Coordinates of C-alpha atoms in Angstrom, one line a residue:
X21 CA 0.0 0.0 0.0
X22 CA 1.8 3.0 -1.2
X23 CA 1.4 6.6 0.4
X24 CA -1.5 7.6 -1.6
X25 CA -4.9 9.3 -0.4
X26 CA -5.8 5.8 -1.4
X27 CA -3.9 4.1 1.7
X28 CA -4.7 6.5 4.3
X29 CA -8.9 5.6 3.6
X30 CA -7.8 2.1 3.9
X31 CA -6.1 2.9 7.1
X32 CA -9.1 5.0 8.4
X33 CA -11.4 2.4 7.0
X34 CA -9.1 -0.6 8.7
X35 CA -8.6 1.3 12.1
X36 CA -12.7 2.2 12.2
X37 CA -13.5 -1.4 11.5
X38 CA -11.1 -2.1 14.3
X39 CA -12.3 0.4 16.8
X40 CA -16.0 -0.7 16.1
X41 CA -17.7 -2.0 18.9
X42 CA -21.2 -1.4 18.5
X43 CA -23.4 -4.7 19.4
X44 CA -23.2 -7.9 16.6
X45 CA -25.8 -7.4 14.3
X46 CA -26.7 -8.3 10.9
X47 CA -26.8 -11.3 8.4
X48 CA -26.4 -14.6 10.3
X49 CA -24.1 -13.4 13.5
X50 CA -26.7 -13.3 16.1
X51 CA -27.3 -17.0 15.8
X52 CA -25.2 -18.1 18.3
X53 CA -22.7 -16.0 20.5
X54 CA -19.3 -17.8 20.5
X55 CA -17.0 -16.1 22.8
X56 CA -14.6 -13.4 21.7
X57 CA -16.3 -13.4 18.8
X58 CA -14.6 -10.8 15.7
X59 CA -15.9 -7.6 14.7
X60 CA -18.0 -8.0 11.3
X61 CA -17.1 -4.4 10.7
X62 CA -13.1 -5.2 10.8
X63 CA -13.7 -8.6 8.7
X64 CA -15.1 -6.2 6.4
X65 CA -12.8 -3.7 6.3
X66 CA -10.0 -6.4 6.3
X67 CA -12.1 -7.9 2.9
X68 CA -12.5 -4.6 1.2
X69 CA -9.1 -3.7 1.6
X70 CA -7.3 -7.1 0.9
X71 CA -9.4 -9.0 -1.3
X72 CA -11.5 -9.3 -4.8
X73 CA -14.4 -11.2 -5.7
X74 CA -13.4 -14.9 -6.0
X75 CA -11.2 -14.8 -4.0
X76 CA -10.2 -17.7 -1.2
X77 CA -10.5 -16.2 2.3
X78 CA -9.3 -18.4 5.0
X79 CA -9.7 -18.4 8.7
X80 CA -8.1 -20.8 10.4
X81 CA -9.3 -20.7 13.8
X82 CA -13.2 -19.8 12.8
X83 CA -15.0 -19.5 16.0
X84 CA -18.7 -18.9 15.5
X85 CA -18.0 -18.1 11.7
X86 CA -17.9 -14.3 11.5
X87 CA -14.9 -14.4 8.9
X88 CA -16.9 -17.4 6.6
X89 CA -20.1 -15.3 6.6
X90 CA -18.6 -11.9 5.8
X91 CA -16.7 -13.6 3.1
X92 CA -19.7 -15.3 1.6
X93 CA -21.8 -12.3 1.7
X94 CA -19.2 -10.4 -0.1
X95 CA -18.7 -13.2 -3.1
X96 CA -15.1 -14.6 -2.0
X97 CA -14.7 -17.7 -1.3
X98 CA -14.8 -18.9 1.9
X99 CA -12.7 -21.6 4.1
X100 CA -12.8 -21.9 7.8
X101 CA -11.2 -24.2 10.6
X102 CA -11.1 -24.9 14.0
X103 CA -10.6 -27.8 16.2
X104 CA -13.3 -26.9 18.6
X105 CA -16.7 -29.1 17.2
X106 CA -18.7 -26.8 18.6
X107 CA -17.7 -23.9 16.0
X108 CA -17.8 -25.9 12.8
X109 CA -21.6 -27.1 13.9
X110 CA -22.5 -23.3 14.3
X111 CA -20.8 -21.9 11.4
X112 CA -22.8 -24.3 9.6
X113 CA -25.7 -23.6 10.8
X114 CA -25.0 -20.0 10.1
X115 CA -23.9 -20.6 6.4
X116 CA -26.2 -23.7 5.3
X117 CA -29.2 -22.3 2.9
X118 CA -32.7 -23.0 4.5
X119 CA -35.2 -24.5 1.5
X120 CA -39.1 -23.7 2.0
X121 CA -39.9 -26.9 2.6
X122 CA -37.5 -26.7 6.1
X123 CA -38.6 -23.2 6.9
X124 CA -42.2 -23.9 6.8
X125 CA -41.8 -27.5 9.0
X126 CA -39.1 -25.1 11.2
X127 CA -42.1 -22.9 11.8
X128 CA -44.4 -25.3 12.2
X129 CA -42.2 -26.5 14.9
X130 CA -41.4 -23.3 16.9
X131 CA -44.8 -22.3 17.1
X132 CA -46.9 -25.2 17.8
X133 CA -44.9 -28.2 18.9
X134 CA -42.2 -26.6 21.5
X135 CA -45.3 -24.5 23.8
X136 CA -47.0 -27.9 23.8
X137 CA -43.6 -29.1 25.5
X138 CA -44.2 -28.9 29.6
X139 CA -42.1 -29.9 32.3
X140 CA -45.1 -32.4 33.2
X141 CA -45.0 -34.8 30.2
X142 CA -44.0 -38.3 31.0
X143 CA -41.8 -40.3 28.8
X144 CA -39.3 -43.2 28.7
X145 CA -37.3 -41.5 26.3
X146 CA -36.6 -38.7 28.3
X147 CA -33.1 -40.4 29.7
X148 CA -32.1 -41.8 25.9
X149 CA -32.5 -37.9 25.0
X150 CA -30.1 -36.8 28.0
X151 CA -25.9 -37.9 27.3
X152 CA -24.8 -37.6 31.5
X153 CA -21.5 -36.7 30.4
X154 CA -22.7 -33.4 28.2
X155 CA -25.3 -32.2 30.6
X156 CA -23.3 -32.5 33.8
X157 CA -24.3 -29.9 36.3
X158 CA -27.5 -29.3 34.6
X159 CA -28.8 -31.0 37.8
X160 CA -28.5 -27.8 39.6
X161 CA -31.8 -25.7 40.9
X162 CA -31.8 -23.3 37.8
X163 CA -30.7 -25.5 35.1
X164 CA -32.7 -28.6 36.5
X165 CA -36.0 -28.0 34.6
X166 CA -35.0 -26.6 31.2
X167 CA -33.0 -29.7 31.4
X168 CA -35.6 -32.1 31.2
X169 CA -37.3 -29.3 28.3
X170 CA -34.0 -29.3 26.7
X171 CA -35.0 -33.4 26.8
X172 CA -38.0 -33.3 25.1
X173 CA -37.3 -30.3 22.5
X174 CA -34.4 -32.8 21.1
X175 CA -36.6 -35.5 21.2
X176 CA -39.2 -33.3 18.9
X177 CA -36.6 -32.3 16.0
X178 CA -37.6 -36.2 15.1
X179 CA -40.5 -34.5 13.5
X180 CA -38.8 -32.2 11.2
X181 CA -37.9 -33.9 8.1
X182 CA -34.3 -32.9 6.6
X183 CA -30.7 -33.0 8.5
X184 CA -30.8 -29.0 7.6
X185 CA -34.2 -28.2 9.5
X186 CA -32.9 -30.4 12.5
X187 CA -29.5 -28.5 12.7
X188 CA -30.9 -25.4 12.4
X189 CA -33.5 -26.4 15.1
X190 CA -30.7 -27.6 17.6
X191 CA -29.1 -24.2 16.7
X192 CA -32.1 -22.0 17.8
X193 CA -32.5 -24.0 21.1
X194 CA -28.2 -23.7 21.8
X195 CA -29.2 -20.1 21.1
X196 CA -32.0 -19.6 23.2
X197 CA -29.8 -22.2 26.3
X198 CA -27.6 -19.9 26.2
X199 CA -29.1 -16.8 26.5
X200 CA -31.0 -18.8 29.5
X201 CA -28.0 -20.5 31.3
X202 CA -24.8 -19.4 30.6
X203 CA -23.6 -16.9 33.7
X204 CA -27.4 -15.6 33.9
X205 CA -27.7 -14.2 37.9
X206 CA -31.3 -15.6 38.2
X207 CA -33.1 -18.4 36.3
X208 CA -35.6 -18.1 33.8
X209 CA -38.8 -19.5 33.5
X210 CA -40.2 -22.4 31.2
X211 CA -42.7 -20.0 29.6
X212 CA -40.2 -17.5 29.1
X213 CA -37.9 -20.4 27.2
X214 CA -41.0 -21.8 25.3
X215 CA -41.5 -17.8 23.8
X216 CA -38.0 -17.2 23.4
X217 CA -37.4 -20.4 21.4
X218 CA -40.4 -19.4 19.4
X219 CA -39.2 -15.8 18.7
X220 CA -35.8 -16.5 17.8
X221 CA -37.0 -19.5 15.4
X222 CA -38.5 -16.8 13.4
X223 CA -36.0 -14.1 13.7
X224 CA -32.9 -16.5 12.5
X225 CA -34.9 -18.1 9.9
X226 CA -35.7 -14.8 8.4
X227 CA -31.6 -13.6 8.8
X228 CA -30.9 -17.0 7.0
X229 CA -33.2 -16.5 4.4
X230 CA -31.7 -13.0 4.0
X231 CA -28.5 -14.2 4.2
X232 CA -28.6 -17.2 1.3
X233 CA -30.2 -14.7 -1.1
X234 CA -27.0 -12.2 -0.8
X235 CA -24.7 -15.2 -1.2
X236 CA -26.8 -16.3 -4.1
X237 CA -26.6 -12.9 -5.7
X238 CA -23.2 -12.7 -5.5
X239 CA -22.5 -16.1 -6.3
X240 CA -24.5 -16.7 -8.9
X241 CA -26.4 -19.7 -7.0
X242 CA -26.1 -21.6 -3.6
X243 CA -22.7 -22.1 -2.3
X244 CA -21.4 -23.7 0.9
X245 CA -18.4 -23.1 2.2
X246 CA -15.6 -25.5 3.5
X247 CA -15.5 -26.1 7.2
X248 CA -12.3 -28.2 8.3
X249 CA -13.2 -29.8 11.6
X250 CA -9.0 -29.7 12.7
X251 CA -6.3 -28.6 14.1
X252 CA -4.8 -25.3 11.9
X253 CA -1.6 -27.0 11.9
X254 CA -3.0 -29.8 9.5
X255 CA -4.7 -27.3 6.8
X256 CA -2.6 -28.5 4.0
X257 CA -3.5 -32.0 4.0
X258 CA -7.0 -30.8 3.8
X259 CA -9.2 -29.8 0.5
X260 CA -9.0 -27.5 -1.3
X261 CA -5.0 -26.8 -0.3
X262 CA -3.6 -30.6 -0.5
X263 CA -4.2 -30.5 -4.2
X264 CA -2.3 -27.1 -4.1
X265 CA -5.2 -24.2 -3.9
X266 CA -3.7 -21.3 -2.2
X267 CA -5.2 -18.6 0.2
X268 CA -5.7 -14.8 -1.1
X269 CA -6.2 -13.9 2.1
X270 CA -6.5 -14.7 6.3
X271 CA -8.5 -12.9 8.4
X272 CA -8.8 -14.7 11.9
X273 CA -8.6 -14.1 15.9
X274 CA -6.6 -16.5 17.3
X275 CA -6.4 -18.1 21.0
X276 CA -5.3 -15.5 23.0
X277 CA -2.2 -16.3 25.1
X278 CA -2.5 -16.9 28.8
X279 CA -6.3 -15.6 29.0
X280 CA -9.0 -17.8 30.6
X281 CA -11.4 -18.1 27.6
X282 CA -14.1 -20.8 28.0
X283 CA -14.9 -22.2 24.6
X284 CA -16.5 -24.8 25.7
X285 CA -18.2 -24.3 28.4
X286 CA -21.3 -22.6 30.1
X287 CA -21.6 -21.4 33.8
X288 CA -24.3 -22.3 35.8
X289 CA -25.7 -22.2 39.0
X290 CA -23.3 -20.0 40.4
X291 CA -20.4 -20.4 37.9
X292 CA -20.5 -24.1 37.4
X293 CA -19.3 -25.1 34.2
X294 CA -21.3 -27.4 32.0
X295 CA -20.9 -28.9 29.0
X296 CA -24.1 -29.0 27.8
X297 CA -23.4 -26.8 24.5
X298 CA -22.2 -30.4 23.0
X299 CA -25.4 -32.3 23.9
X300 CA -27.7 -29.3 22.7
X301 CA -25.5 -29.5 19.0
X302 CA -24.6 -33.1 19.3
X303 CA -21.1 -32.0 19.4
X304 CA -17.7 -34.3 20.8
X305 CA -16.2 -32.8 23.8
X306 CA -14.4 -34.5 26.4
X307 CA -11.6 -32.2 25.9
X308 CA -10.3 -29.4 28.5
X309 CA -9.3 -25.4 27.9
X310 CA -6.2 -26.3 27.2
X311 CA -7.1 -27.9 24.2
X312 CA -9.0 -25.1 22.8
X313 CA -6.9 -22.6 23.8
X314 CA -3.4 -23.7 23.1
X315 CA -2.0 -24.4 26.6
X316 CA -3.0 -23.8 30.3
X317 CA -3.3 -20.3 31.8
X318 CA -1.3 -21.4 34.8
X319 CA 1.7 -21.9 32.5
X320 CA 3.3 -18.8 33.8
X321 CA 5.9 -18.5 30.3
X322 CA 2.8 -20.2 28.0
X323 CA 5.6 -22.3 26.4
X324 CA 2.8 -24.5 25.3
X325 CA 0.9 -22.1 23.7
X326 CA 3.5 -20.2 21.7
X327 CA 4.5 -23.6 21.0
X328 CA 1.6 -24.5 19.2
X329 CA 0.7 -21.1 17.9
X330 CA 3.8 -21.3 15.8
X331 CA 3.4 -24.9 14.1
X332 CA -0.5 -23.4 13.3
X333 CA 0.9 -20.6 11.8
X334 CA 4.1 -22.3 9.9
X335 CA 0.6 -23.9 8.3
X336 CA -1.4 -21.1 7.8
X337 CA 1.7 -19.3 5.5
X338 CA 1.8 -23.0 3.9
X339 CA -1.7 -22.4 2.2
X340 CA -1.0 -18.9 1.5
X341 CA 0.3 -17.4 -1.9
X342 CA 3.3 -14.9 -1.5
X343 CA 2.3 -11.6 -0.4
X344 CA -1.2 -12.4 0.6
X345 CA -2.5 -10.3 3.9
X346 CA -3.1 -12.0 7.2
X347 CA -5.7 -9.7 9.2
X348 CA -5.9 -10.7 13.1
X349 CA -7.2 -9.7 16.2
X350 CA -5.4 -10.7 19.3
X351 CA -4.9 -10.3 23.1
X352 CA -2.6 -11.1 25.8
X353 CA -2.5 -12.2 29.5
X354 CA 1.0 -9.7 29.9
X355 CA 1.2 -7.5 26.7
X356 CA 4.6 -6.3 27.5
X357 CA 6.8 -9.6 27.0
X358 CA 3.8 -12.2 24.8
X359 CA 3.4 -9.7 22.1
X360 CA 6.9 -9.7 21.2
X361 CA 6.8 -13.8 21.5
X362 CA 3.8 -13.6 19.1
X363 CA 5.6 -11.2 16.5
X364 CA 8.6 -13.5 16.8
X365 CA 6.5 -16.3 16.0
X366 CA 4.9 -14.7 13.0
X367 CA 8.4 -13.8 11.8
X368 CA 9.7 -17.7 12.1
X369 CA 6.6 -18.5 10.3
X370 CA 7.1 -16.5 7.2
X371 CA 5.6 -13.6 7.7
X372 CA 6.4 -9.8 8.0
X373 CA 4.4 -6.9 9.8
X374 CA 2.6 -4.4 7.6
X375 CA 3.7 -0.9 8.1
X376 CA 3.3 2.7 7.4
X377 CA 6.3 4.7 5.0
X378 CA 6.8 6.3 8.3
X379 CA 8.3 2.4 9.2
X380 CA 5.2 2.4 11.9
X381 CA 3.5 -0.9 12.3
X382 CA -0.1 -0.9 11.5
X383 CA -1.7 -1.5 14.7
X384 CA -4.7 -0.6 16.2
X385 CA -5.7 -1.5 19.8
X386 CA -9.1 -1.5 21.5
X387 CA -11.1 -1.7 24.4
X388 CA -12.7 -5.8 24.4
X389 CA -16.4 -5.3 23.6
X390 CA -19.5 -7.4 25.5
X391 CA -17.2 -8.5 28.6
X392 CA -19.1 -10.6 30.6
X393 CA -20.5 -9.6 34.0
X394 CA -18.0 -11.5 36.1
X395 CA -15.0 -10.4 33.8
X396 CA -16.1 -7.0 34.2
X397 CA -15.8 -7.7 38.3
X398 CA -12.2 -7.4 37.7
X399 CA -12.0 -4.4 36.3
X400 CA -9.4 -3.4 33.7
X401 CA -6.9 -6.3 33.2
X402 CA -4.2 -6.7 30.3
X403 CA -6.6 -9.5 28.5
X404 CA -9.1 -6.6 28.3
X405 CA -7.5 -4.9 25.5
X406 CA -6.7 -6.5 22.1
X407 CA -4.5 -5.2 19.2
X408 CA -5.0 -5.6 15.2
X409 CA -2.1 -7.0 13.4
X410 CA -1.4 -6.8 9.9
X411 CA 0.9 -9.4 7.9
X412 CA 1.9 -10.1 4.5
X413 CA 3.3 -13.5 3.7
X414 CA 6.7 -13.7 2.6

């Protein structure tokens, strides 16, 4: 990017993107709210800036899919990864088109067979619907009834008729659990689940259906994109790059460094933490945060993390052509000493920093958005901020 009035509304329009921290909104995003979840303004930005039409977008550790949706919607094409189940299940259910014939039976569901489901109805099934190991703690006094609901609901996506309408339907209740479970101070009502389920049926079917007619404008028909269930450092021995495609671009947020970041689990009852997000989706688990996150927090030098980081990114330039961007939002448990690590690690991996003609990196740091209530407790802490890098593979 030369010094041109050009660059500098690519840098205004970059550092705006990356600055923007107005609620989630828009296309599919509000489906289901993965933790640290990316900016769709900066993704957008990042796309505009960095890319064409047609071309392959990558993000290698997806998340809830902001990256794959932004990159439909704007007619590149799009390839995502992450070895956390539970992401791949909601970025497809975020990306998958919806056909009548699933939106009218999804309907039909929502708003006559779940407020016929009560906490009253008898059946043998209800303990075949329940996996012990994925709903442990949802014994507890709050979580204990929606439970048993949670039972019967999955028991009723028997009567919808396609794979697609039952994922999307396990998607609206993992939505809806959430909202109802996961660090909520007081408990919520079975008639307040029963409407919400309803409501939010209708409002992400109508964002789907929104959503699959702008990727079918731009794309000229439906398209799916690819979703690796994997580790990033295995994306070349995955389609399309083991028969030798190459990525235009990355735009990602990776594990942040030392930062307690639950992934996989809700809090309930007082900050217990359940795994019941894998039996709402059907997901695997049975894997702990430091899986998901690279390494343990209590590894005071995270030599596991930037361990791992750096074999993920050795692959992530592997799939890359020469002097494609890598966009990435990032934060750290002690700023002053992992940062430098992390740009070291980019540097080993083939990569160098972006910067201004002034020889300034482009960075741009900001305030987390959406911090949950008991993160907030803490006040301001080093994991609170995060910083935009910029890369261009070498």
């Amino acid at each position: 990017m030369a010094q041109t009035s050009e660059f500098r509304e690519h840098l205004s329009a970059l550092r705006a993107g990356a600055l923007d921290a107005s609620p989630v909104v828009g296309l599919t995003h509000c489906h289901y709210k993965y933790p640290a979840r990316f900016s769709p303004a900066y993704v957008s930005a990042v796309l505009e800036t960095f890319s064409s039409p047609g071309d392959v977008v990558l993000d290698p550790y997806m998340g809830g899919g902001t990256t794959i949706v932004e990159a439909m919607a704007a007619g590149r094409e799009a390839i995502g990864c992450d070895l956390n189940s539970l992401a791949v299940f909601v970025a497809r259910a975020k990306t998958q088109p919806i056909s009548t014939r699933d939106a009218v039976e999804i309907r039909t569901w929502a708003s006559t067979v779940i407020p016929g489901l009560n906490y009253r109805i008898k059946s043998d099934r209800i303990a075949e619907a329940i996996c012990a190991d994925r709903a442990r703690n949802m014994h507890l006094p709050s979580a204990r009834p929606l439970k048993k609901f949670l039972a019967l609901a999955l028991l009723s996506l028997e009567e919808l008729s396609s794979e697609e309408a039952r994922l999307f339907a396990r998607c609206v209740l993992l939505n809806v659990s959430q909202w109802a479970l996961n660090g909520k101070k007081t408990s919520v009502s079975l008639a307040s689940f029963r409407e919400r389920v309803t409501q939010c049926a209708q409002e992400m079917l109508k964002a789907s259906i929104s959503f699959q007619a702008a990727v079918e404008e731009q794309h000229g028909g439906r398209y799916l994109p690819r979703l690796i269930h994997d580790s990033a450092a295995n994306l070349q021995f995955h389609s399309p790059f083991k028969s030798g495609r190459k990525a235009d671009l990355v735009v990602t947020s990776p594990p942040y460094p030392g930062v307690h970041m639950l992934y996989h689990r809700w809090q309930v009852d007082g900050r217990r933490e359940t795994p019941a997000p894998y039996w709402i989706a059907d997901c695997l688990d049975g894997k702990g945060e430091a899986f998901y996150t690279f390494g343990s927090r209590k590894d005071p030098d995270s030599e596991q993390y930037f361990s791992q980081s750096l074999a993920t990114l050795r692959a992530i330039r592997s799939v890359m052509k020469k002097g494609a961007v890598m966009a990435q939002m990032i934060a750290f448990s002690r700023p002053e000493t992992q940062l430098k690590r992390y740009l070291r690690n980019m540097d080993e991996a083939g990569f160098e920093e972006l910067r201004r003609p002034t020889g300034r990196a482009i960075r741009s740091w900001r305030s987390v958005p959406g911090r949950s209530w008991h993160a907030n407790l803490k006040g301001h802490t080093h994991s609170a901020r995060e910083v935009a890098l910029l890369h261009r593979a070498v």
